[in-house]
C-alpha positions as a LaTeX table, in Angstrom:
\begin{tabular}{lrrr}
\hline
Residue & $x$ (\AA) & $y$ (\AA) & $z$ (\AA) \\
\hline
Met1 & 120.56 & 92.05 & 88.59 \\
Asn2 & 120.92 & 88.28 & 88.32 \\
Leu3 & 118.14 & 85.70 & 88.25 \\
Thr4 & 118.26 & 84.99 & 91.99 \\
Gln5 & 117.94 & 88.68 & 92.83 \\
Leu6 & 115.07 & 89.04 & 90.36 \\
Ile7 & 113.22 & 86.09 & 91.90 \\
Leu8 & 113.68 & 87.46 & 95.43 \\
Leu9 & 112.43 & 90.86 & 94.26 \\
Ala10 & 109.34 & 89.18 & 92.79 \\
Leu11 & 108.77 & 87.40 & 96.11 \\
Lys12 & 108.92 & 90.71 & 97.96 \\
Val13 & 106.46 & 92.24 & 95.48 \\
Ser14 & 104.06 & 89.32 & 95.94 \\
Ile15 & 104.21 & 89.74 & 99.72 \\
Val16 & 103.52 & 93.46 & 99.44 \\
Leu17 & 100.58 & 92.94 & 97.08 \\
Ala18 & 99.08 & 90.18 & 99.24 \\
Val19 & 99.29 & 92.28 & 102.39 \\
Phe20 & 97.91 & 95.34 & 100.60 \\
Ala21 & 94.96 & 93.28 & 99.33 \\
Leu22 & 94.35 & 91.97 & 102.83 \\
Gly23 & 94.28 & 95.52 & 104.17 \\
Leu24 & 91.76 & 96.48 & 101.50 \\
Gly25 & 89.38 & 93.82 & 102.79 \\
Ala26 & 89.91 & 94.23 & 106.52 \\
Arg27 & 87.70 & 96.14 & 108.93 \\
Leu28 & 89.14 & 98.26 & 111.70 \\
Lys29 & 87.29 & 96.27 & 114.37 \\
Asp30 & 88.81 & 93.08 & 112.96 \\
Val31 & 92.42 & 94.24 & 112.88 \\
Thr32 & 92.20 & 95.62 & 116.43 \\
Tyr33 & 90.40 & 92.58 & 117.84 \\
Leu34 & 93.30 & 91.07 & 119.78 \\
Phe35 & 94.30 & 94.37 & 121.33 \\
Arg36 & 90.80 & 94.48 & 122.82 \\
His37 & 91.14 & 90.90 & 124.09 \\
Pro38 & 94.45 & 90.84 & 125.99 \\
Arg39 & 94.15 & 87.27 & 127.28 \\
Gln40 & 93.80 & 85.91 & 123.78 \\
Leu41 & 96.64 & 88.18 & 122.67 \\
Val42 & 98.97 & 86.78 & 125.33 \\
Arg43 & 98.09 & 83.18 & 124.45 \\
Ser44 & 98.67 & 83.86 & 120.76 \\
Leu45 & 101.98 & 85.58 & 121.44 \\
Leu46 & 103.13 & 82.73 & 123.65 \\
Ser47 & 102.30 & 80.18 & 120.97 \\
Met48 & 103.89 & 81.92 & 118.00 \\
Tyr49 & 106.81 & 84.00 & 119.22 \\
Ile50 & 107.94 & 82.35 & 122.42 \\
Ile51 & 107.26 & 78.61 & 122.18 \\
Met52 & 108.18 & 78.13 & 118.52 \\
Pro53 & 111.48 & 80.07 & 118.55 \\
Leu54 & 112.45 & 78.12 & 121.68 \\
Val55 & 111.49 & 74.89 & 119.95 \\
Ala56 & 113.56 & 75.87 & 116.90 \\
Gly57 & 116.52 & 76.78 & 119.11 \\
Ala58 & 116.25 & 73.52 & 121.04 \\
Ile59 & 116.15 & 71.50 & 117.81 \\
Val60 & 119.17 & 73.37 & 116.46 \\
Ala61 & 121.09 & 72.75 & 119.70 \\
Ala62 & 120.07 & 69.09 & 120.05 \\
Phe63 & 120.61 & 67.81 & 116.52 \\
Asn64 & 123.54 & 67.97 & 114.14 \\
Leu65 & 121.62 & 69.46 & 111.22 \\
Tyr66 & 122.84 & 71.17 & 108.09 \\
Pro67 & 123.60 & 74.83 & 108.90 \\
Ala68 & 121.09 & 75.79 & 106.21 \\
Val69 & 118.35 & 73.80 & 107.96 \\
Glu70 & 119.19 & 75.45 & 111.27 \\
Ile71 & 118.93 & 78.87 & 109.62 \\
Ala72 & 115.61 & 77.91 & 108.02 \\
Leu73 & 114.05 & 76.76 & 111.29 \\
Ile74 & 115.08 & 79.92 & 113.15 \\
Ala75 & 113.94 & 82.15 & 110.28 \\
Leu76 & 110.58 & 80.38 & 110.07 \\
Ser77 & 109.97 & 80.58 & 113.82 \\
Leu78 & 110.46 & 84.35 & 113.63 \\
Ser79 & 108.39 & 84.90 & 110.50 \\
Pro80 & 104.84 & 86.28 & 110.66 \\
Ile81 & 101.67 & 84.69 & 109.35 \\
Pro82 & 101.56 & 84.37 & 105.56 \\
Pro83 & 98.97 & 86.78 & 104.08 \\
Ile84 & 97.39 & 83.98 & 102.06 \\
Leu85 & 96.71 & 81.90 & 105.20 \\
Pro86 & 93.58 & 83.81 & 106.34 \\
Lys87 & 91.66 & 82.45 & 103.35 \\
Lys88 & 92.48 & 78.92 & 104.43 \\
Gln89 & 91.64 & 79.69 & 108.03 \\
Leu90 & 88.27 & 81.20 & 107.16 \\
Lys91 & 87.40 & 78.13 & 105.09 \\
Ala92 & 88.30 & 75.99 & 108.10 \\
Gly93 & 85.75 & 77.86 & 110.21 \\
Gly94 & 87.85 & 80.74 & 111.48 \\
Glu95 & 86.09 & 83.95 & 112.45 \\
Glu96 & 87.09 & 87.15 & 110.65 \\
Asp97 & 87.80 & 89.20 & 113.76 \\
Tyr98 & 90.31 & 86.78 & 115.26 \\
Thr99 & 91.75 & 85.65 & 111.91 \\
Phe100 & 92.56 & 89.16 & 110.69 \\
Gly101 & 93.30 & 90.45 & 114.18 \\
Leu102 & 95.88 & 87.71 & 114.69 \\
Leu103 & 97.65 & 88.56 & 111.43 \\
Val104 & 97.87 & 92.23 & 112.37 \\
Ala105 & 98.83 & 91.73 & 116.01 \\
Met106 & 101.51 & 89.13 & 115.30 \\
Ser107 & 102.98 & 91.26 & 112.51 \\
Leu108 & 103.18 & 94.24 & 114.85 \\
Leu109 & 104.60 & 92.23 & 117.72 \\
Ala110 & 107.19 & 90.61 & 115.45 \\
Ile111 & 108.94 & 93.97 & 115.34 \\
Val112 & 109.55 & 93.73 & 119.10 \\
Phe113 & 109.64 & 90.03 & 119.86 \\
Ala114 & 111.70 & 88.76 & 116.92 \\
Pro115 & 114.78 & 90.76 & 118.00 \\
Leu116 & 114.19 & 89.83 & 121.65 \\
Met117 & 113.90 & 86.14 & 120.82 \\
Ile118 & 117.05 & 86.31 & 118.70 \\
Lys119 & 118.98 & 87.59 & 121.71 \\
Leu120 & 117.40 & 84.99 & 123.99 \\
Leu121 & 118.19 & 82.16 & 121.58 \\
Asp122 & 121.74 & 83.39 & 121.24 \\
Arg123 & 122.21 & 83.32 & 125.00 \\
Ala124 & 120.44 & 80.00 & 125.49 \\
Phe125 & 121.81 & 78.06 & 122.52 \\
Gly126 & 124.56 & 80.23 & 121.05 \\
Arg127 & 123.51 & 79.51 & 117.48 \\
Thr128 & 121.77 & 82.63 & 116.14 \\
Asp129 & 124.28 & 85.44 & 116.66 \\
Lys130 & 124.68 & 85.96 & 112.92 \\
Ile131 & 121.10 & 87.19 & 112.44 \\
Pro132 & 121.03 & 90.96 & 113.12 \\
Pro133 & 117.79 & 91.76 & 115.01 \\
Ile134 & 117.26 & 95.02 & 113.11 \\
Val135 & 117.09 & 93.12 & 109.81 \\
Val136 & 114.08 & 91.11 & 110.97 \\
Ala137 & 112.33 & 94.28 & 112.12 \\
Gln138 & 113.02 & 96.03 & 108.81 \\
Ile139 & 111.71 & 93.12 & 106.76 \\
Val140 & 108.48 & 92.77 & 108.76 \\
Leu141 & 107.91 & 96.52 & 108.69 \\
Ser142 & 108.58 & 97.01 & 104.97 \\
Thr143 & 106.81 & 93.91 & 103.67 \\
Val144 & 103.86 & 93.59 & 106.08 \\
Leu145 & 102.95 & 96.47 & 108.35 \\
Val146 & 103.38 & 99.45 & 106.04 \\
Trp147 & 101.38 & 97.95 & 103.19 \\
Leu148 & 98.72 & 96.57 & 105.51 \\
Ala149 & 98.26 & 100.07 & 106.92 \\
Ile150 & 98.07 & 101.54 & 103.41 \\
Gly151 & 95.40 & 99.01 & 102.42 \\
Ile152 & 93.33 & 99.78 & 105.53 \\
Ala153 & 93.69 & 103.50 & 104.83 \\
Val154 & 92.46 & 103.06 & 101.24 \\
Arg155 & 89.46 & 101.07 & 102.50 \\
Tyr156 & 88.66 & 103.79 & 105.04 \\
Leu157 & 88.86 & 106.57 & 102.45 \\
Ser158 & 87.12 & 104.74 & 99.62 \\
Pro159 & 85.38 & 101.47 & 100.63 \\
Ala160 & 83.84 & 100.86 & 97.20 \\
Phe161 & 87.16 & 101.30 & 95.40 \\
Ala162 & 88.93 & 99.08 & 97.91 \\
Gln163 & 86.36 & 96.33 & 97.49 \\
Arg164 & 86.65 & 96.53 & 93.70 \\
Ile165 & 90.44 & 96.17 & 93.53 \\
Ala166 & 91.05 & 93.82 & 96.48 \\
Lys167 & 90.39 & 90.55 & 94.66 \\
Pro168 & 92.34 & 91.37 & 91.46 \\
Ile169 & 95.35 & 92.45 & 93.50 \\
Ser170 & 95.12 & 89.30 & 95.61 \\
Val171 & 95.04 & 87.16 & 92.47 \\
Val172 & 98.05 & 88.98 & 91.02 \\
Ala173 & 99.92 & 88.50 & 94.31 \\
Ser174 & 99.25 & 84.76 & 94.27 \\
Val175 & 100.34 & 84.44 & 90.64 \\
Val176 & 103.54 & 86.41 & 91.24 \\
Met177 & 104.40 & 84.30 & 94.28 \\
Leu178 & 103.76 & 81.07 & 92.39 \\
Val179 & 105.83 & 82.24 & 89.42 \\
Ser180 & 108.60 & 83.24 & 91.83 \\
Leu181 & 108.61 & 79.99 & 93.79 \\
Leu182 & 108.52 & 77.65 & 90.80 \\
Pro183 & 112.00 & 78.62 & 89.49 \\
Ile184 & 113.37 & 78.30 & 93.02 \\
Leu185 & 111.77 & 74.87 & 93.34 \\
Phe186 & 113.13 & 73.82 & 89.94 \\
Thr187 & 116.66 & 75.05 & 90.54 \\
Ala188 & 116.68 & 73.71 & 94.09 \\
Arg189 & 115.49 & 70.20 & 93.18 \\
Ser190 & 118.94 & 68.67 & 93.67 \\
Ala191 & 119.35 & 70.58 & 96.93 \\
Leu192 & 115.95 & 69.33 & 98.10 \\
Ala193 & 117.02 & 65.78 & 97.32 \\
Ser194 & 120.21 & 66.24 & 99.35 \\
Leu195 & 118.15 & 67.18 & 102.41 \\
Ile196 & 116.04 & 64.03 & 102.25 \\
Gly197 & 117.18 & 61.08 & 104.31 \\
Asn198 & 119.37 & 62.78 & 106.92 \\
Gly199 & 116.64 & 63.44 & 109.46 \\
Thr200 & 115.64 & 66.84 & 108.09 \\
Ile201 & 112.15 & 65.70 & 107.11 \\
Ile202 & 111.51 & 64.23 & 110.56 \\
Val203 & 112.70 & 67.42 & 112.24 \\
Ile204 & 110.43 & 69.59 & 110.06 \\
Val205 & 107.44 & 67.30 & 110.67 \\
Val206 & 108.04 & 67.53 & 114.43 \\
Phe207 & 108.40 & 71.32 & 114.17 \\
Val208 & 105.05 & 71.61 & 112.38 \\
Leu209 & 103.28 & 69.17 & 114.72 \\
Ile210 & 104.50 & 71.07 & 117.79 \\
Gly211 & 103.21 & 74.26 & 116.19 \\
Leu212 & 99.78 & 72.73 & 115.61 \\
Ala213 & 99.65 & 71.37 & 119.17 \\
Ala214 & 100.81 & 74.63 & 120.77 \\
Gly215 & 98.34 & 76.72 & 118.81 \\
His216 & 95.45 & 74.35 & 119.46 \\
Leu217 & 96.09 & 74.13 & 123.19 \\
Leu218 & 96.58 & 77.88 & 123.60 \\
Gly219 & 93.74 & 78.91 & 121.31 \\
Gly220 & 91.31 & 79.31 & 124.18 \\
Pro221 & 87.78 & 77.98 & 124.70 \\
Asn222 & 86.56 & 78.96 & 121.22 \\
Pro223 & 87.24 & 75.94 & 118.95 \\
His224 & 87.48 & 78.15 & 115.86 \\
His225 & 90.15 & 80.27 & 117.53 \\
Arg226 & 92.05 & 77.08 & 118.27 \\
Thr227 & 92.03 & 76.14 & 114.61 \\
Val228 & 93.20 & 79.59 & 113.52 \\
Leu229 & 96.03 & 79.77 & 116.06 \\
Ala230 & 97.15 & 76.21 & 115.35 \\
Leu231 & 97.49 & 76.91 & 111.63 \\
Ser232 & 99.17 & 80.26 & 112.28 \\
Thr233 & 101.71 & 78.77 & 114.67 \\
Ala234 & 102.58 & 75.88 & 112.35 \\
Thr235 & 102.43 & 77.79 & 109.05 \\
Arg236 & 104.90 & 80.65 & 108.75 \\
His237 & 105.53 & 83.01 & 105.89 \\
Pro238 & 108.00 & 81.27 & 103.53 \\
Gly239 & 108.66 & 84.46 & 101.57 \\
Val240 & 109.75 & 86.40 & 104.65 \\
Ala241 & 111.78 & 83.44 & 105.91 \\
Ile242 & 113.56 & 83.21 & 102.54 \\
Val243 & 114.32 & 86.93 & 102.64 \\
Ile244 & 115.66 & 86.66 & 106.20 \\
Ala245 & 117.83 & 83.67 & 105.30 \\
His246 & 119.13 & 85.14 & 102.04 \\
Thr247 & 119.79 & 88.59 & 103.54 \\
Asn248 & 121.90 & 87.21 & 106.37 \\
Phe249 & 123.35 & 84.03 & 104.87 \\
Pro250 & 123.58 & 84.43 & 101.07 \\
Glu251 & 126.24 & 81.71 & 100.96 \\
Gln252 & 123.87 & 79.11 & 102.43 \\
Lys253 & 122.06 & 78.09 & 99.26 \\
Leu254 & 120.43 & 75.10 & 100.95 \\
Ala255 & 118.46 & 77.43 & 103.24 \\
Leu256 & 116.11 & 78.18 & 100.35 \\
Ala257 & 115.64 & 74.47 & 99.75 \\
Ala258 & 115.02 & 73.82 & 103.45 \\
Ile259 & 112.33 & 76.51 & 103.59 \\
Leu260 & 110.69 & 75.13 & 100.45 \\
Leu261 & 110.81 & 71.65 & 101.95 \\
Tyr262 & 109.12 & 73.03 & 105.07 \\
Leu263 & 106.44 & 74.61 & 102.89 \\
Leu264 & 105.68 & 71.30 & 101.21 \\
Ile265 & 105.76 & 69.28 & 104.43 \\
Ser266 & 103.66 & 71.74 & 106.43 \\
Gly267 & 101.01 & 71.67 & 103.72 \\
Val268 & 100.80 & 67.88 & 103.98 \\
Val269 & 101.03 & 67.66 & 107.79 \\
Thr270 & 98.22 & 70.18 & 108.36 \\
Ile271 & 95.75 & 68.24 & 106.18 \\
Pro272 & 94.80 & 65.65 & 108.84 \\
Tyr273 & 94.42 & 68.40 & 111.41 \\
Leu274 & 92.07 & 70.37 & 109.15 \\
Lys275 & 90.02 & 67.25 & 108.47 \\
Ser276 & 89.73 & 66.52 & 112.18 \\
Arg277 & 88.57 & 70.08 & 112.87 \\
Lys278 & 85.93 & 69.84 & 110.16 \\
Arg279 & 84.67 & 66.55 & 111.62 \\
Ala280 & 84.51 & 68.15 & 115.06 \\
Asp281 & 82.46 & 71.06 & 113.68 \\
Ala282 & 80.08 & 68.63 & 112.00 \\
Ile283 & 79.29 & 66.80 & 115.22 \\
\hline
\end{tabular}
């Protein structure tokens, strides 16, 4: 096992631990929230798994980007919500039922809609035929849904034990992910530099801004739901996107750099939005 394989394995482990910790802290009524509110479910689905993949496909078709950047955008548009995002969403005023319910519902629906959107994008733009649909389903199932279900089961069987271990596991998951991403960031620094200045940054900024706008507009009448969906639509799981890109296009080394660049840019672009939402809550 070489260093790259070891780093990717660590990323997968961090995803598993983060999702497991989330399951340990989730209530059944929270994780089933969206399935009891079908209108909100449809709006959320439209924002995350229909609009954004179409936006990614349109960008790929309209601009002459690096192949690695094209792969990154498609992979990100099909990736679920990062398990560490709910903490950020709750701090921004998100309600637990919708925040956790959105994570669960979108992870479940990714199994169905990611393959469907891949086929649709292939027919519409002819640029995603190299991504096998079953691979996306396998990644989402093995890194998100199974471990989320295990965490919820542990909480149901032993609530006190689940509460006691949830935070330590979450901390370990964050540390492992950070330790995994830092070597990638260090080794990809020259690749990151090569992506700057050719329009890639502008494209990623536009991608994130469209995600924020789509989520906010489709979030419904509840302003806190708007904030949660906006962040979820614009902020996709970099670990899963990296796994998707590396699994299908191991020769495209710049895909890792493009996803990391997205991670950095999305973090910066969402700051003004979060500040505006906090000001709106204060009024």
